[in-house]
Amino acid sequence: MNAAPILFEDFQPGAVLGEQVQIYDAQQAQRWRAIFGASADAHSAAEGASMAVVNMMRAYLQLVTPRPPGNMHARQQLRMQAIPEPDEAIRVVLSCVGKEMRRERRYVELQARGTGTGERALFNGRITLIWAA
């Protein structure tokens, strides 16, 4: 049975959409290095910051579903507080922080807060979407 897609009306500013925990493991790091190349510093700041973005987007894709076809990813911002460490569990809490109509388009703004071991603050991200329905 297919669930109905999430509609613009379903988003409530201030509401938590869910949370997800993923591990920044060797497999994730290996896929990143396959794209960007292995470096002498295998666990570089660039790799760690990339893992934050990867896990922020994975949380969005897995928590906000099913999505209507035609959505557009308009913008994203990421403020790093700390770099994830290899084998660290990254907990991402996704919330709706706003929605508005602009020029007949439905804009949804989501916040992704990432924490690591001991609730260590890793990142605060914003994802702005133009929602299709």
PDB file of C-alpha atoms in Angstrom:
ATOM      1  CA  MET A   1       0.000   0.000   0.000  1.00  0.00           C
ATOM      2  CA  ASN A   2       1.448   3.357  -1.012  1.00  0.00           C
ATOM      3  CA  ALA A   3       1.252   6.164   1.507  1.00  0.00           C
ATOM      4  CA  ALA A   4       0.094   9.587   0.393  1.00  0.00           C
ATOM      5  CA  PRO A   5       2.925  12.053  -0.175  1.00  0.00           C
ATOM      6  CA  ILE A   6       3.697  14.694   2.417  1.00  0.00           C
ATOM      7  CA  LEU A   7       1.987  17.940   1.438  1.00  0.00           C
ATOM      8  CA  PHE A   8       2.929  21.555   2.162  1.00  0.00           C
ATOM      9  CA  GLU A   9      -0.005  21.745   4.588  1.00  0.00           C
ATOM     10  CA  ASP A  10       1.468  18.864   6.601  1.00  0.00           C
ATOM     11  CA  PHE A  11       4.539  20.870   7.648  1.00  0.00           C
ATOM     12  CA  GLN A  12       4.149  22.599  11.006  1.00  0.00           C
ATOM     13  CA  PRO A  13       6.838  25.126  12.026  1.00  0.00           C
ATOM     14  CA  GLY A  14       8.396  24.055  15.308  1.00  0.00           C
ATOM     15  CA  ALA A  15       7.521  20.378  14.835  1.00  0.00           C
ATOM     16  CA  VAL A  16      10.203  17.707  15.032  1.00  0.00           C
ATOM     17  CA  LEU A  17       9.963  15.471  11.958  1.00  0.00           C
ATOM     18  CA  GLY A  18      12.094  12.725  13.449  1.00  0.00           C
ATOM     19  CA  GLU A  19      15.619  11.689  14.188  1.00  0.00           C
ATOM     20  CA  GLN A  20      18.097   9.267  12.787  1.00  0.00           C
ATOM     21  CA  VAL A  21      21.458   7.885  13.880  1.00  0.00           C
ATOM     22  CA  GLN A  22      24.116   6.874  11.379  1.00  0.00           C
ATOM     23  CA  ILE A  23      27.693   5.793  11.905  1.00  0.00           C
ATOM     24  CA  TYR A  24      30.557   7.597  10.163  1.00  0.00           C
ATOM     25  CA  ASP A  25      32.225   4.296   9.435  1.00  0.00           C
ATOM     26  CA  ALA A  26      34.985   2.989   7.184  1.00  0.00           C
ATOM     27  CA  GLN A  27      32.480   2.198   4.415  1.00  0.00           C
ATOM     28  CA  GLN A  28      31.237   5.822   4.283  1.00  0.00           C
ATOM     29  CA  ALA A  29      34.802   7.113   4.343  1.00  0.00           C
ATOM     30  CA  GLN A  30      35.847   4.699   1.596  1.00  0.00           C
ATOM     31  CA  ARG A  31      33.019   5.884  -0.699  1.00  0.00           C
ATOM     32  CA  TRP A  32      34.022   9.517  -0.073  1.00  0.00           C
ATOM     33  CA  ARG A  33      37.671   8.751  -0.896  1.00  0.00           C
ATOM     34  CA  ALA A  34      36.628   6.938  -4.086  1.00  0.00           C
ATOM     35  CA  ILE A  35      35.108  10.221  -5.272  1.00  0.00           C
ATOM     36  CA  PHE A  36      37.644  12.740  -3.946  1.00  0.00           C
ATOM     37  CA  GLY A  37      40.782  10.629  -3.763  1.00  0.00           C
ATOM     38  CA  ALA A  38      42.678   9.229  -0.838  1.00  0.00           C
ATOM     39  CA  SER A  39      44.870  11.726   0.956  1.00  0.00           C
ATOM     40  CA  ALA A  40      47.800  11.403   3.295  1.00  0.00           C
ATOM     41  CA  ASP A  41      45.464  12.573   6.082  1.00  0.00           C
ATOM     42  CA  ALA A  42      42.759   9.930   5.677  1.00  0.00           C
ATOM     43  CA  HIS A  43      40.452  11.507   8.250  1.00  0.00           C
ATOM     44  CA  SER A  44      40.760  15.112   7.120  1.00  0.00           C
ATOM     45  CA  ALA A  45      38.511  18.001   8.126  1.00  0.00           C
ATOM     46  CA  ALA A  46      37.119  18.046   4.569  1.00  0.00           C
ATOM     47  CA  GLU A  47      36.151  14.385   4.835  1.00  0.00           C
ATOM     48  CA  GLY A  48      34.551  14.901   8.255  1.00  0.00           C
ATOM     49  CA  ALA A  49      32.599  17.956   7.085  1.00  0.00           C
ATOM     50  CA  SER A  50      31.448  15.998   4.038  1.00  0.00           C
ATOM     51  CA  MET A  51      30.208  13.224   6.338  1.00  0.00           C
ATOM     52  CA  ALA A  52      28.124  15.834   8.174  1.00  0.00           C
ATOM     53  CA  VAL A  53      26.491  16.891   4.882  1.00  0.00           C
ATOM     54  CA  VAL A  54      25.973  13.271   3.794  1.00  0.00           C
ATOM     55  CA  ASN A  55      24.296  12.363   7.067  1.00  0.00           C
ATOM     56  CA  MET A  56      22.169  15.529   7.122  1.00  0.00           C
ATOM     57  CA  MET A  57      20.828  14.727   3.651  1.00  0.00           C
ATOM     58  CA  ARG A  58      20.329  11.030   4.443  1.00  0.00           C
ATOM     59  CA  ALA A  59      18.248  11.995   7.469  1.00  0.00           C
ATOM     60  CA  TYR A  60      16.115  14.298   5.303  1.00  0.00           C
ATOM     61  CA  LEU A  61      15.634  11.662   2.599  1.00  0.00           C
ATOM     62  CA  GLN A  62      14.706   8.937   5.081  1.00  0.00           C
ATOM     63  CA  LEU A  63      12.535  10.980   7.452  1.00  0.00           C
ATOM     64  CA  VAL A  64      10.585  13.162   5.020  1.00  0.00           C
ATOM     65  CA  THR A  65       8.937  10.504   2.906  1.00  0.00           C
ATOM     66  CA  PRO A  66       7.084   9.946   0.691  1.00  0.00           C
ATOM     67  CA  ARG A  67       7.784  13.202  -1.091  1.00  0.00           C
ATOM     68  CA  PRO A  68       5.692  14.431  -4.026  1.00  0.00           C
ATOM     69  CA  PRO A  69       7.497  14.476  -7.375  1.00  0.00           C
ATOM     70  CA  GLY A  70       8.770  17.853  -8.518  1.00  0.00           C
ATOM     71  CA  ASN A  71      10.296  19.222  -5.307  1.00  0.00           C
ATOM     72  CA  MET A  72      13.380  21.368  -5.746  1.00  0.00           C
ATOM     73  CA  HIS A  73      16.316  21.675  -3.359  1.00  0.00           C
ATOM     74  CA  ALA A  74      16.725  25.456  -3.310  1.00  0.00           C
ATOM     75  CA  ARG A  75      19.497  25.968  -0.757  1.00  0.00           C
ATOM     76  CA  GLN A  76      21.367  24.436   2.116  1.00  0.00           C
ATOM     77  CA  GLN A  77      23.559  25.870   4.832  1.00  0.00           C
ATOM     78  CA  LEU A  78      25.752  24.045   7.281  1.00  0.00           C
ATOM     79  CA  ARG A  79      27.461  25.517  10.324  1.00  0.00           C
ATOM     80  CA  MET A  80      30.025  23.194  11.799  1.00  0.00           C
ATOM     81  CA  GLN A  81      30.710  23.171  15.529  1.00  0.00           C
ATOM     82  CA  ALA A  82      32.988  20.114  15.427  1.00  0.00           C
ATOM     83  CA  ILE A  83      34.187  17.550  12.892  1.00  0.00           C
ATOM     84  CA  PRO A  84      32.733  14.039  13.207  1.00  0.00           C
ATOM     85  CA  GLU A  85      35.295  11.417  14.193  1.00  0.00           C
ATOM     86  CA  PRO A  86      35.711   8.065  12.430  1.00  0.00           C
ATOM     87  CA  ASP A  87      33.312   5.430  13.822  1.00  0.00           C
ATOM     88  CA  GLU A  88      31.291   8.100  15.614  1.00  0.00           C
ATOM     89  CA  ALA A  89      27.507   7.807  15.751  1.00  0.00           C
ATOM     90  CA  ILE A  90      25.947  10.960  14.285  1.00  0.00           C
ATOM     91  CA  ARG A  91      22.447  11.702  15.583  1.00  0.00           C
ATOM     92  CA  VAL A  92      20.475  14.040  13.336  1.00  0.00           C
ATOM     93  CA  VAL A  93      17.230  15.627  14.562  1.00  0.00           C
ATOM     94  CA  LEU A  94      15.179  17.111  11.732  1.00  0.00           C
ATOM     95  CA  SER A  95      12.627  19.874  12.389  1.00  0.00           C
ATOM     96  CA  CYS A  96      10.442  22.170  10.351  1.00  0.00           C
ATOM     97  CA  VAL A  97      11.439  25.747  11.152  1.00  0.00           C
ATOM     98  CA  GLY A  98       9.275  27.537   8.626  1.00  0.00           C
ATOM     99  CA  LYS A  99       7.133  27.510   5.529  1.00  0.00           C
ATOM    100  CA  GLU A 100       5.813  30.284   3.337  1.00  0.00           C
ATOM    101  CA  MET A 101       4.364  31.091  -0.050  1.00  0.00           C
ATOM    102  CA  ARG A 102       6.601  33.262  -2.234  1.00  0.00           C
ATOM    103  CA  ARG A 103       5.743  34.114  -5.831  1.00  0.00           C
ATOM    104  CA  GLU A 104       3.192  31.290  -5.894  1.00  0.00           C
ATOM    105  CA  ARG A 105       5.772  28.739  -4.729  1.00  0.00           C
ATOM    106  CA  ARG A 106       5.679  26.730  -1.516  1.00  0.00           C
ATOM    107  CA  TYR A 107       8.923  27.108   0.447  1.00  0.00           C
ATOM    108  CA  VAL A 108       9.727  24.775   3.330  1.00  0.00           C
ATOM    109  CA  GLU A 109      12.704  25.307   5.616  1.00  0.00           C
ATOM    110  CA  LEU A 110      14.048  22.414   7.659  1.00  0.00           C
ATOM    111  CA  GLN A 111      16.686  22.381  10.368  1.00  0.00           C
ATOM    112  CA  ALA A 112      19.048  19.470  10.936  1.00  0.00           C
ATOM    113  CA  ARG A 113      20.967  19.393  14.210  1.00  0.00           C
ATOM    114  CA  GLY A 114      23.758  16.877  14.373  1.00  0.00           C
ATOM    115  CA  THR A 115      25.341  15.609  17.558  1.00  0.00           C
ATOM    116  CA  GLY A 116      28.021  13.040  18.195  1.00  0.00           C
ATOM    117  CA  THR A 117      29.304  11.036  21.139  1.00  0.00           C
ATOM    118  CA  GLY A 118      28.150  12.433  24.479  1.00  0.00           C
ATOM    119  CA  GLU A 119      25.767  14.814  22.649  1.00  0.00           C
ATOM    120  CA  ARG A 120      28.771  16.762  21.360  1.00  0.00           C
ATOM    121  CA  ALA A 121      27.451  19.441  18.963  1.00  0.00           C
ATOM    122  CA  LEU A 122      28.636  18.703  15.413  1.00  0.00           C
ATOM    123  CA  PHE A 123      26.554  20.843  13.062  1.00  0.00           C
ATOM    124  CA  ASN A 124      23.445  22.893  12.549  1.00  0.00           C
ATOM    125  CA  GLY A 125      22.092  22.701   9.019  1.00  0.00           C
ATOM    126  CA  ARG A 126      19.278  24.354   7.109  1.00  0.00           C
ATOM    127  CA  ILE A 127      17.640  22.866   4.043  1.00  0.00           C
ATOM    128  CA  THR A 128      15.346  25.076   1.958  1.00  0.00           C
ATOM    129  CA  LEU A 129      13.018  23.320  -0.459  1.00  0.00           C
ATOM    130  CA  ILE A 130      10.429  24.394  -3.001  1.00  0.00           C
ATOM    131  CA  TRP A 131       7.655  21.911  -2.250  1.00  0.00           C
ATOM    132  CA  ALA A 132       5.671  20.652  -5.230  1.00  0.00           C
ATOM    133  CA  ALA A 133       2.307  19.942  -3.592  1.00  0.00           C
TER     134      ALA A 133
END
